Amino acid sequence: MLFDKFRDMADFQAELAARDIAPFGAVTEELLSATEGIVDGRRVILAGTNNYLGLSWDPRCIEAAREAAQRWGTGTTGSRLANGSFAGHQALEREIAQFYGVDHAIVFTTGYAATSGMVSTLAGPGDAILLDADSHASIYAGVNLSGADIIRFKHNNPEDLARRLRRLGDRASQALIIAEGIYSMYGDIAPLQEIAAVKREYGGYLFLDEAHSMGTLGATGRGAAQAAGVEDDIDFFAGTFSKSLGAIGGFCVSRHPEMEAIRYCIRPYIFTASSSPSIIASTREALRIVAAEPQLREKLWDNARRLHQGLGDLGLPVSPAPGPVVAVELEDRSATIDCWKALMEAGIYVNLVVPPASPSTNYLLRNSVSAAHSSEQIDAIINAYASLVERGLAAAAA
Amino acid sequence: MTDYREYLDFLYTALAPLNKKAIELSEDTALVADIGLSSLEVMEFIEKIEDHFDITIPLNILPDVNTVGELASKIQELNP
């Protein structure tokens, strides 16, 4: 039957409904700030937004969006290849290329389109792709469309990457290697110096998704490669506007001049309407702020360290190192759902992550930190978790 | 050079810890429908085979592979 494959999901949704929660459909009814809102009728601290620098709520970005909507209208109503390339789109491409110190940039309507579109286009039948096992769903979707041979290497394991490149023999020098700066679920950072060294030894092209690391890592916010000092080894940087830049959209930048031909071969670029002028305008302003205000990153990392330390001190199984994403990993599904519900009742919204979105068979309470969180809000998050531990909820699950 | 039988024997051994329902394994046993492997377990299983034989098995083969026997044949076809 056509619908049989959805039965497990329907059962899971029914189970959540019976518990009177909707972790995958929580409705934000009102926003009070970048870090507070009314969600499902409850005033909560937002600790699951990816709004790492709080720029979705920055008055300068909001004003840029308002001005652009007034001047350019609400949408472009067309693809970049038709009527959808406005002056703002081209300006953003120039600015983001300049931000990365390269000559070529492509702006996409979503981050998903950027990563899936690039990897599905770059590699084709006869090529080989080596991707980190914990790659984002958009990367898996893209490589599956590419027609290239898909080979996974163990997560954050440069030796395993080297082993798999060696097996490719002569094909290794033309392989597309895919990694991420910060992985979205656990928040762990890729060992890019070692991965870059493997690439130098075997050849290939390195594609780095900086979705969670752009704006949060590096001296000027360019991401994990900048922080690791290996930007020259990266062939393609991809990223998103929906996290540190507080809007929606995606990008890919590269030093390779072939980007200007590749642009016209990417189906999610060709057959999607371009971003609204207001989104482009707020993103341009946010990009300027990321470069000009390193204190936002400092505040983000202060908050990340405070949360990571606080949750670790409670004995919770947290991500190995502090970062913009601090995940608590639990084994029991039912107990993790109970924890999520208890956190909501305590006024804390976090992300509930279940397989296959989590990179293992475990369940995650995924906290994302923002520069806009106050120290008091971080402490309130820690206190809510402390209450879980006291009530035996988290301990029962760990 | 590894033959079909050798691949098959290794698959039986490597599947044992994943065979939680303890069904009897044969060439016709379906990896997902019978053993109940998740997509994650299938991908990790492929990595294990690659590392054991020091070969490359692209994940693209998976849509064409349902049973243990089909997997052994496919591996042999890719690594004659």
CSV table of C-alpha atoms in Angstrom, one decimal:
chain,number,residue,atom,x,y,z
A,1,MET,CA,0.0,0.0,0.0
A,2,LEU,CA,1.2,3.5,-0.8
A,3,PHE,CA,0.8,4.7,2.8
A,4,ASP,CA,2.1,1.7,4.6
A,5,LYS,CA,5.6,3.2,4.9
A,6,PHE,CA,4.2,6.1,7.0
A,7,ARG,CA,2.7,3.9,9.7
A,8,ASP,CA,5.6,4.1,12.1
A,9,MET,CA,5.7,7.9,11.8
A,10,ALA,CA,1.9,8.0,12.3
A,11,ASP,CA,2.2,5.8,15.4
A,12,PHE,CA,5.0,8.0,16.8
A,13,GLN,CA,2.9,11.2,16.3
A,14,ALA,CA,0.0,9.5,18.0
A,15,GLU,CA,2.2,8.6,21.0
A,16,LEU,CA,3.3,12.2,21.3
A,17,ALA,CA,-0.2,13.5,21.0
A,18,ALA,CA,-1.2,11.1,23.8
A,19,ARG,CA,1.5,12.7,25.9
A,20,ASP,CA,0.0,16.0,25.0
A,21,ILE,CA,3.2,17.4,23.5
A,22,ALA,CA,4.2,18.4,20.0
A,23,PRO,CA,8.0,18.6,20.0
A,24,PHE,CA,8.2,18.6,16.2
A,25,GLY,CA,5.5,21.1,15.7
A,26,ALA,CA,5.8,23.5,18.6
A,27,VAL,CA,4.2,26.8,17.5
A,28,THR,CA,5.9,30.1,18.4
A,29,GLU,CA,3.0,32.4,18.9
A,30,GLU,CA,4.9,35.5,19.8
A,31,LEU,CA,8.5,36.6,20.0
A,32,LEU,CA,9.6,38.8,22.9
A,33,SER,CA,13.3,39.0,21.9
A,34,ALA,CA,15.9,36.9,20.1
A,35,THR,CA,15.9,34.5,23.1
A,36,GLU,CA,12.4,34.6,24.5
A,37,GLY,CA,9.0,33.9,23.2
A,38,ILE,CA,5.5,32.4,23.7
A,39,VAL,CA,5.6,28.8,22.4
A,40,ASP,CA,2.5,26.7,22.6
A,41,GLY,CA,1.0,29.1,25.1
A,42,ARG,CA,4.0,29.2,27.4
A,43,ARG,CA,6.6,31.9,28.0
A,44,VAL,CA,9.9,30.2,27.3
A,45,ILE,CA,13.6,30.9,26.9
A,46,LEU,CA,14.6,29.9,23.4
A,47,ALA,CA,17.5,27.5,23.5
A,48,GLY,CA,16.9,25.7,20.3
A,49,THR,CA,17.0,28.3,17.5
A,50,ASN,CA,20.4,28.3,15.9
A,51,ASN,CA,20.2,32.1,16.2
A,52,TYR,CA,23.8,32.1,17.3
A,53,LEU,CA,24.5,35.8,17.2
A,54,GLY,CA,20.9,36.9,17.9
A,55,LEU,CA,20.9,38.9,14.6
A,56,SER,CA,17.3,37.8,13.6
A,57,TRP,CA,16.3,40.5,16.2
A,58,ASP,CA,18.9,43.1,15.5
A,59,PRO,CA,17.3,46.5,14.8
A,60,ARG,CA,19.7,47.2,12.0
A,61,CYS,CA,18.9,44.0,10.1
A,62,ILE,CA,15.1,44.6,10.7
A,63,GLU,CA,15.4,48.1,9.3
A,64,ALA,CA,17.3,46.9,6.3
A,65,ALA,CA,14.6,44.3,5.6
A,66,ARG,CA,11.8,46.9,6.0
A,67,GLU,CA,13.5,49.4,3.7
A,68,ALA,CA,14.1,46.7,1.0
A,69,ALA,CA,10.5,45.4,1.2
A,70,GLN,CA,9.2,49.0,0.7
A,71,ARG,CA,11.6,49.6,-2.2
A,72,TRP,CA,11.6,46.2,-4.0
A,73,GLY,CA,8.4,44.5,-2.9
A,74,THR,CA,7.8,41.3,-1.0
A,75,GLY,CA,9.2,38.8,-3.5
A,76,THR,CA,11.1,38.4,-6.7
A,77,THR,CA,8.5,36.0,-8.2
A,78,GLY,CA,11.2,34.3,-10.3
A,79,SER,CA,14.4,32.3,-10.6
A,80,ARG,CA,17.8,33.9,-10.6
A,81,LEU,CA,18.0,32.8,-14.3
A,82,ALA,CA,14.9,34.6,-15.2
A,83,ASN,CA,13.7,37.8,-13.5
A,84,GLY,CA,14.9,37.0,-10.0
A,85,SER,CA,18.4,38.5,-10.0
A,86,PHE,CA,18.0,41.9,-8.3
A,87,ALA,CA,20.8,44.2,-7.6
A,88,GLY,CA,20.8,43.1,-4.0
A,89,HIS,CA,21.4,39.4,-4.9
A,90,GLN,CA,24.4,40.4,-6.9
A,91,ALA,CA,25.7,42.7,-4.2
A,92,LEU,CA,25.4,40.0,-1.6
A,93,GLU,CA,27.3,37.6,-3.8
A,94,ARG,CA,30.1,40.2,-4.2
A,95,GLU,CA,30.1,40.9,-0.5
A,96,ILE,CA,30.2,37.2,0.7
A,97,ALA,CA,33.0,36.4,-1.8
A,98,GLN,CA,34.9,39.4,-0.5
A,99,PHE,CA,34.2,38.2,3.1
A,100,TYR,CA,35.9,34.9,2.3
A,101,GLY,CA,38.6,36.5,0.2
A,102,VAL,CA,37.7,34.6,-3.0
A,103,ASP,CA,36.3,35.7,-6.4
A,104,HIS,CA,33.2,33.6,-6.8
A,105,ALA,CA,30.0,33.2,-4.9
A,106,ILE,CA,26.5,31.8,-5.5
A,107,VAL,CA,23.6,32.7,-3.3
A,108,PHE,CA,20.8,30.2,-2.9
A,109,THR,CA,17.2,30.5,-1.6
A,110,THR,CA,17.9,28.0,1.2
A,111,GLY,CA,20.9,26.4,2.9
A,112,TYR,CA,19.5,23.0,1.9
A,113,ALA,CA,19.5,24.1,-1.8
A,114,ALA,CA,23.1,25.4,-1.4
A,115,THR,CA,24.6,22.1,-0.1
A,116,SER,CA,22.4,19.6,-1.9
A,117,GLY,CA,22.6,21.7,-5.1
A,118,MET,CA,26.3,22.1,-5.1
A,119,VAL,CA,27.3,18.5,-4.3
A,120,SER,CA,24.7,17.0,-6.6
A,121,THR,CA,26.1,19.1,-9.4
A,122,LEU,CA,29.9,19.1,-8.7
A,123,ALA,CA,30.2,15.3,-8.8
A,124,GLY,CA,28.6,13.1,-11.4
A,125,PRO,CA,28.6,9.5,-12.8
A,126,GLY,CA,32.1,8.1,-12.7
A,127,ASP,CA,33.3,10.5,-9.9
A,128,ALA,CA,33.7,9.5,-6.3
A,129,ILE,CA,32.4,11.4,-3.3
A,130,LEU,CA,33.8,10.8,0.2
A,131,LEU,CA,31.5,12.2,2.8
A,132,ASP,CA,31.7,12.3,6.6
A,133,ALA,CA,29.3,9.8,8.1
A,134,ASP,CA,27.5,12.5,10.1
A,135,SER,CA,26.9,14.8,7.2
A,136,HIS,CA,23.7,16.8,7.1
A,137,ALA,CA,20.6,15.4,5.4
A,138,SER,CA,20.9,18.0,2.6
A,139,ILE,CA,24.4,16.6,1.8
A,140,TYR,CA,23.1,13.0,1.7
A,141,ALA,CA,20.2,14.1,-0.5
A,142,GLY,CA,22.6,15.9,-2.9
A,143,VAL,CA,25.1,13.0,-3.2
A,144,ASN,CA,22.3,10.6,-3.8
A,145,LEU,CA,21.2,12.7,-6.8
A,146,SER,CA,24.7,13.1,-8.1
A,147,GLY,CA,25.1,9.7,-9.7
A,148,ALA,CA,28.7,9.6,-8.3
A,149,ASP,CA,30.0,6.7,-6.2
A,150,ILE,CA,29.2,7.5,-2.6
A,151,ILE,CA,31.7,6.4,0.1
A,152,ARG,CA,31.3,7.3,3.8
A,153,PHE,CA,34.2,7.9,6.0
A,154,LYS,CA,34.0,7.6,9.8
A,155,HIS,CA,32.9,10.8,11.5
A,156,ASN,CA,35.7,13.2,12.1
A,157,ASN,CA,38.3,10.5,11.4
A,158,PRO,CA,41.0,11.6,9.0
A,159,GLU,CA,42.8,8.3,9.1
A,160,ASP,CA,39.6,6.6,7.9
A,161,LEU,CA,39.3,9.2,5.1
A,162,ALA,CA,42.9,8.5,4.1
A,163,ARG,CA,42.3,4.7,4.0
A,164,ARG,CA,39.3,5.1,1.8
A,165,LEU,CA,41.1,7.6,-0.6
A,166,ARG,CA,44.0,5.1,-0.9
A,167,ARG,CA,41.6,2.4,-2.0
A,168,LEU,CA,40.4,4.7,-4.8
A,169,GLY,CA,43.9,4.7,-6.4
A,170,ASP,CA,44.1,7.2,-9.3
A,171,ARG,CA,40.5,8.3,-8.8
A,172,ALA,CA,41.4,9.9,-5.5
A,173,SER,CA,42.9,13.0,-7.1
A,174,GLN,CA,39.5,13.9,-8.6
A,175,ALA,CA,37.3,12.9,-5.6
A,176,LEU,CA,35.0,15.3,-3.9
A,177,ILE,CA,35.6,15.2,-0.1
A,178,ILE,CA,32.8,16.6,2.0
A,179,ALA,CA,33.1,17.7,5.7
A,180,GLU,CA,31.3,20.2,7.9
A,181,GLY,CA,32.9,22.8,10.2
A,182,ILE,CA,30.7,22.2,13.2
A,183,TYR,CA,28.3,19.2,13.1
A,184,SER,CA,24.8,20.3,13.7
A,185,MET,CA,23.6,17.7,16.2
A,186,TYR,CA,26.5,17.1,18.7
A,187,GLY,CA,28.2,20.5,17.9
A,188,ASP,CA,31.6,18.9,17.5
A,189,ILE,CA,34.2,20.6,15.3
A,190,ALA,CA,35.9,18.8,12.4
A,191,PRO,CA,39.7,18.1,12.7
A,192,LEU,CA,40.3,20.3,9.6
A,193,GLN,CA,44.1,20.5,9.8
A,194,GLU,CA,44.3,16.7,9.6
A,195,ILE,CA,41.6,16.5,6.9
A,196,ALA,CA,43.4,19.1,4.9
A,197,ALA,CA,46.7,17.2,5.3
A,198,VAL,CA,45.0,14.0,3.9
A,199,LYS,CA,43.7,16.0,1.0
A,200,ARG,CA,47.2,17.4,0.3
A,201,GLU,CA,48.5,13.8,0.3
A,202,TYR,CA,45.9,12.1,-1.9
A,203,GLY,CA,44.5,15.0,-3.9
A,204,GLY,CA,40.8,15.7,-4.4
A,205,TYR,CA,38.6,18.7,-3.9
A,206,LEU,CA,37.5,19.6,-0.4
A,207,PHE,CA,33.9,20.9,0.1
A,208,LEU,CA,33.3,22.4,3.6
A,209,ASP,CA,29.8,23.1,4.9
A,210,GLU,CA,30.3,26.0,7.4
A,211,ALA,CA,26.5,26.2,8.2
A,212,HIS,CA,27.0,26.2,12.0
A,213,SER,CA,30.6,27.6,12.1
A,214,MET,CA,30.2,30.6,9.9
A,215,GLY,CA,29.8,33.5,12.3
A,216,THR,CA,30.7,31.4,15.3
A,217,LEU,CA,34.4,30.4,14.6
A,218,GLY,CA,37.4,32.2,13.2
A,219,ALA,CA,39.0,35.6,13.7
A,220,THR,CA,36.6,37.3,11.4
A,221,GLY,CA,33.8,34.7,11.6
A,222,ARG,CA,34.6,32.9,8.4
A,223,GLY,CA,34.3,29.6,10.2
A,224,ALA,CA,36.1,26.4,11.2
A,225,ALA,CA,38.6,26.5,8.3
A,226,GLN,CA,39.7,30.0,9.3
A,227,ALA,CA,40.0,29.0,12.9
A,228,ALA,CA,42.2,26.0,11.8
A,229,GLY,CA,44.3,28.0,9.4
A,230,VAL,CA,43.5,25.8,6.4
A,231,GLU,CA,41.4,28.0,4.2
A,232,ASP,CA,43.7,27.6,1.3
A,233,ASP,CA,43.0,23.9,1.3
A,234,ILE,CA,39.2,24.4,1.0
A,235,ASP,CA,37.9,24.3,-2.6
A,236,PHE,CA,34.3,25.1,-1.8
A,237,PHE,CA,32.8,26.8,1.3
A,238,ALA,CA,29.1,26.4,1.7
A,239,GLY,CA,26.9,27.9,4.4
A,240,THR,CA,23.6,29.3,5.4
A,241,PHE,CA,21.9,32.6,6.2
A,242,SER,CA,19.5,31.0,8.6
A,243,LYS,CA,21.8,30.6,11.6
A,244,SER,CA,24.4,33.3,12.5
A,245,LEU,CA,23.0,35.7,9.9
A,246,GLY,CA,19.4,35.4,11.2
A,247,ALA,CA,17.5,35.1,8.0
A,248,ILE,CA,17.1,32.3,5.4
A,249,GLY,CA,19.2,31.3,2.4
A,250,GLY,CA,22.5,29.7,1.5
A,251,PHE,CA,25.7,30.3,-0.3
A,252,CYS,CA,28.7,28.6,-1.8
A,253,VAL,CA,32.0,30.5,-2.4
A,254,SER,CA,35.1,29.3,-4.2
A,255,ARG,CA,38.3,30.5,-5.7
A,256,HIS,CA,37.7,28.2,-8.8
A,257,PRO,CA,36.6,30.3,-11.8
A,258,GLU,CA,34.5,27.3,-13.0
A,259,MET,CA,31.9,28.4,-10.4
A,260,GLU,CA,30.5,30.8,-13.0
A,261,ALA,CA,29.7,27.8,-15.3
A,262,ILE,CA,28.6,25.6,-12.4
A,263,ARG,CA,26.1,28.2,-11.5
A,264,TYR,CA,24.1,27.5,-14.6
A,265,CYS,CA,24.0,23.8,-14.0
A,266,ILE,CA,22.6,23.7,-10.5
A,267,ARG,CA,18.9,22.7,-10.7
A,268,PRO,CA,17.9,23.9,-7.2
A,269,TYR,CA,19.4,27.3,-8.2
A,270,ILE,CA,17.8,27.4,-11.7
A,271,PHE,CA,14.3,26.2,-10.7
A,272,THR,CA,13.7,28.0,-7.5
A,273,ALA,CA,12.5,31.5,-7.1
A,274,SER,CA,15.2,33.7,-5.6
A,275,SER,CA,15.2,35.1,-2.1
A,276,SER,CA,12.9,38.0,-1.2
A,277,PRO,CA,14.7,41.4,-1.3
A,278,SER,CA,14.0,41.9,2.4
A,279,ILE,CA,15.9,38.7,3.2
A,280,ILE,CA,18.8,39.7,1.0
A,281,ALA,CA,18.9,43.1,2.6
A,282,SER,CA,18.9,41.8,6.2
A,283,THR,CA,21.5,39.2,5.3
A,284,ARG,CA,23.8,41.8,3.9
A,285,GLU,CA,23.5,43.9,7.0
A,286,ALA,CA,24.1,40.8,9.2
A,287,LEU,CA,27.2,39.9,7.2
A,288,ARG,CA,28.6,43.3,7.8
A,289,ILE,CA,27.9,43.0,11.5
A,290,VAL,CA,29.5,39.5,11.7
A,291,ALA,CA,32.7,41.0,10.3
A,292,ALA,CA,32.6,44.2,12.3
A,293,GLU,CA,31.6,43.0,15.7
A,294,PRO,CA,33.8,40.1,17.0
A,295,GLN,CA,32.4,40.8,20.5
A,296,LEU,CA,29.3,38.9,19.4
A,297,ARG,CA,31.3,35.8,19.0
A,298,GLU,CA,33.1,36.3,22.3
A,299,LYS,CA,29.7,36.6,24.1
A,300,LEU,CA,28.5,33.5,22.3
A,301,TRP,CA,31.5,31.5,23.4
A,302,ASP,CA,31.2,32.8,27.0
A,303,ASN,CA,27.6,31.5,27.0
A,304,ALA,CA,28.6,28.2,25.4
A,305,ARG,CA,31.3,27.6,27.9
A,306,ARG,CA,28.9,28.5,30.8
A,307,LEU,CA,26.2,26.2,29.6
A,308,HIS,CA,28.5,23.3,28.7
A,309,GLN,CA,30.2,23.6,32.1
A,310,GLY,CA,26.9,23.8,34.0
A,311,LEU,CA,25.4,20.8,32.3
A,312,GLY,CA,28.6,18.8,32.6
A,313,ASP,CA,28.7,19.6,36.4
A,314,LEU,CA,25.3,18.1,36.7
A,315,GLY,CA,26.7,14.8,35.4
A,316,LEU,CA,24.8,14.9,32.2
A,317,PRO,CA,26.2,13.3,29.1
A,318,VAL,CA,27.0,16.4,27.1
A,319,SER,CA,28.9,17.1,23.9
A,320,PRO,CA,32.7,16.6,24.4
A,321,ALA,CA,33.6,20.3,24.1
A,322,PRO,CA,31.7,23.6,24.5
A,323,GLY,CA,30.3,25.2,21.3
A,324,PRO,CA,27.3,26.9,19.9
A,325,VAL,CA,25.5,23.5,20.0
A,326,VAL,CA,25.5,21.7,23.4
A,327,ALA,CA,23.7,18.4,23.1
A,328,VAL,CA,22.7,16.1,25.9
A,329,GLU,CA,22.7,12.5,24.6
A,330,LEU,CA,20.3,10.0,26.2
A,331,GLU,CA,19.5,6.4,25.3
A,332,ASP,CA,15.9,6.0,26.1
A,333,ARG,CA,13.3,7.5,23.8
A,334,SER,CA,10.4,7.7,26.3
A,335,ALA,CA,12.6,9.3,29.0
A,336,THR,CA,14.1,11.8,26.6
A,337,ILE,CA,10.5,12.9,25.6
A,338,ASP,CA,9.7,13.2,29.3
A,339,CYS,CA,12.7,15.4,29.7
A,340,TRP,CA,11.8,17.6,26.7
A,341,LYS,CA,8.3,18.1,28.2
A,342,ALA,CA,9.6,18.9,31.7
A,343,LEU,CA,12.0,21.5,30.2
A,344,MET,CA,9.1,23.1,28.3
A,345,GLU,CA,7.1,23.2,31.6
A,346,ALA,CA,10.1,24.8,33.2
A,347,GLY,CA,10.1,27.5,30.6
A,348,ILE,CA,12.9,26.2,28.4
A,349,TYR,CA,12.5,25.4,24.7
A,350,VAL,CA,15.2,23.0,23.3
A,351,ASN,CA,15.3,20.7,20.3
A,352,LEU,CA,14.2,17.1,20.7
A,353,VAL,CA,16.2,15.0,18.2
A,354,VAL,CA,15.4,11.4,17.4
A,355,PRO,CA,17.0,8.9,14.9
A,356,PRO,CA,17.6,9.2,12.0
A,357,ALA,CA,18.1,12.9,12.6
A,358,SER,CA,20.5,12.1,15.4
A,359,PRO,CA,23.7,10.6,14.2
A,360,SER,CA,23.4,7.4,16.3
A,361,THR,CA,20.6,5.3,17.8
A,362,ASN,CA,20.5,7.7,20.7
A,363,TYR,CA,18.2,10.6,21.4
A,364,LEU,CA,19.3,14.2,21.9
A,365,LEU,CA,18.2,17.2,23.8
A,366,ARG,CA,19.9,19.7,21.6
A,367,ASN,CA,20.6,23.2,23.0
A,368,SER,CA,21.7,26.0,20.8
A,369,VAL,CA,23.4,29.0,22.4
A,370,SER,CA,23.1,32.6,21.4
A,371,ALA,CA,25.2,35.7,22.0
A,372,ALA,CA,21.8,37.3,22.8
A,373,HIS,CA,21.3,35.0,25.8
A,374,SER,CA,22.0,36.7,29.1
A,375,SER,CA,24.0,34.9,31.8
A,376,GLU,CA,20.8,34.7,33.8
A,377,GLN,CA,19.1,32.9,30.9
A,378,ILE,CA,21.9,30.4,30.6
A,379,ASP,CA,21.7,29.8,34.4
A,380,ALA,CA,17.9,29.3,34.0
A,381,ILE,CA,18.6,26.6,31.4
A,382,ILE,CA,21.1,24.9,33.7
A,383,ASN,CA,18.7,25.1,36.6
A,384,ALA,CA,15.9,23.5,34.5
A,385,TYR,CA,18.2,20.6,33.7
A,386,ALA,CA,19.2,20.4,37.4
A,387,SER,CA,15.6,19.9,38.2
A,388,LEU,CA,15.4,17.0,35.7
A,389,VAL,CA,18.3,15.4,37.4
A,390,GLU,CA,16.8,15.9,40.9
A,391,ARG,CA,13.6,14.4,39.7
A,392,GLY,CA,15.4,11.4,38.3
A,393,LEU,CA,14.3,12.1,34.8
A,394,ALA,CA,17.6,12.6,33.2
A,395,ALA,CA,19.4,10.1,35.4
A,396,ALA,CA,16.8,7.5,34.5
A,397,ALA,CA,17.5,8.1,30.8
A,398,ALA,CA,21.3,8.4,30.9
B,1,MET,CA,41.0,-12.7,-5.0
B,2,THR,CA,38.0,-13.4,-2.9
B,3,ASP,CA,35.1,-15.5,-4.2
B,4,TYR,CA,31.4,-15.3,-3.6
B,5,ARG,CA,31.5,-18.0,-0.9
B,6,GLU,CA,34.1,-16.2,1.0
B,7,TYR,CA,32.1,-12.9,0.9
B,8,LEU,CA,29.0,-14.8,2.0
B,9,ASP,CA,30.7,-16.5,4.9
B,10,PHE,CA,32.0,-13.2,6.1
B,11,LEU,CA,28.5,-11.6,5.8
B,12,TYR,CA,27.0,-14.4,7.9
B,13,THR,CA,29.7,-13.8,10.6
B,14,ALA,CA,29.4,-10.1,10.6
B,15,LEU,CA,25.6,-10.1,10.6
B,16,ALA,CA,25.5,-12.3,13.7
B,17,PRO,CA,25.6,-9.5,16.3
B,18,LEU,CA,23.0,-7.5,14.3
B,19,ASN,CA,20.7,-10.5,14.0
B,20,LYS,CA,18.6,-9.6,17.1
B,21,LYS,CA,15.7,-11.7,16.1
B,22,ALA,CA,18.1,-14.7,15.8
B,23,ILE,CA,16.6,-15.8,12.5
B,24,GLU,CA,18.4,-18.4,10.5
B,25,LEU,CA,20.6,-16.6,7.9
B,26,SER,CA,20.7,-17.8,4.3
B,27,GLU,CA,21.4,-16.2,0.9
B,28,ASP,CA,17.7,-15.4,0.7
B,29,THR,CA,17.5,-13.5,4.0
B,30,ALA,CA,16.5,-9.9,3.5
B,31,LEU,CA,18.8,-7.4,5.3
B,32,VAL,CA,16.0,-5.0,6.2
B,33,ALA,CA,12.7,-6.9,5.9
B,34,ASP,CA,13.9,-10.0,7.7
B,35,ILE,CA,16.9,-9.0,9.9
B,36,GLY,CA,15.4,-5.5,10.5
B,37,LEU,CA,18.6,-3.5,9.9
B,38,SER,CA,18.1,0.2,10.1
B,39,SER,CA,19.5,2.5,7.4
B,40,LEU,CA,22.3,3.4,9.8
B,41,GLU,CA,23.2,-0.2,10.5
B,42,VAL,CA,23.2,-1.0,6.8
B,43,MET,CA,25.7,1.8,6.1
B,44,GLU,CA,27.9,0.8,9.0
B,45,PHE,CA,27.8,-2.8,7.9
B,46,ILE,CA,29.0,-1.8,4.4
B,47,GLU,CA,31.9,0.1,6.1
B,48,LYS,CA,32.8,-3.1,8.0
B,49,ILE,CA,32.9,-5.2,4.9
B,50,GLU,CA,35.1,-2.5,3.1
B,51,ASP,CA,37.5,-2.5,6.0
B,52,HIS,CA,37.7,-6.3,6.3
B,53,PHE,CA,38.5,-6.9,2.6
B,54,ASP,CA,40.2,-3.5,2.0
B,55,ILE,CA,37.8,-2.7,-0.9
B,56,THR,CA,35.5,0.0,-1.9
B,57,ILE,CA,31.7,-0.5,-1.9
B,58,PRO,CA,29.8,2.6,-2.9
B,59,LEU,CA,26.6,3.2,-1.1
B,60,ASN,CA,24.9,3.5,-4.5
B,61,ILE,CA,24.5,-0.3,-4.7
B,62,LEU,CA,22.1,-0.4,-1.8
B,63,PRO,CA,18.8,0.2,-3.7
B,64,ASP,CA,19.6,-2.9,-5.8
B,65,VAL,CA,20.5,-5.1,-2.8
B,66,ASN,CA,17.8,-6.8,-0.7
B,67,THR,CA,19.2,-10.1,0.4
B,68,VAL,CA,22.5,-11.4,1.9
B,69,GLY,CA,23.2,-13.3,-1.3
B,70,GLU,CA,22.6,-10.3,-3.5
B,71,LEU,CA,25.0,-8.3,-1.4
B,72,ALA,CA,27.7,-11.0,-1.7
B,73,SER,CA,27.2,-11.1,-5.5
B,74,LYS,CA,27.3,-7.3,-5.7
B,75,ILE,CA,30.5,-7.1,-3.7
B,76,GLN,CA,32.1,-9.8,-6.0
B,77,GLU,CA,30.9,-7.9,-9.1
B,78,LEU,CA,32.5,-4.7,-7.8
B,79,ASN,CA,35.8,-6.4,-6.8
B,80,PRO,CA,36.3,-9.3,-9.2
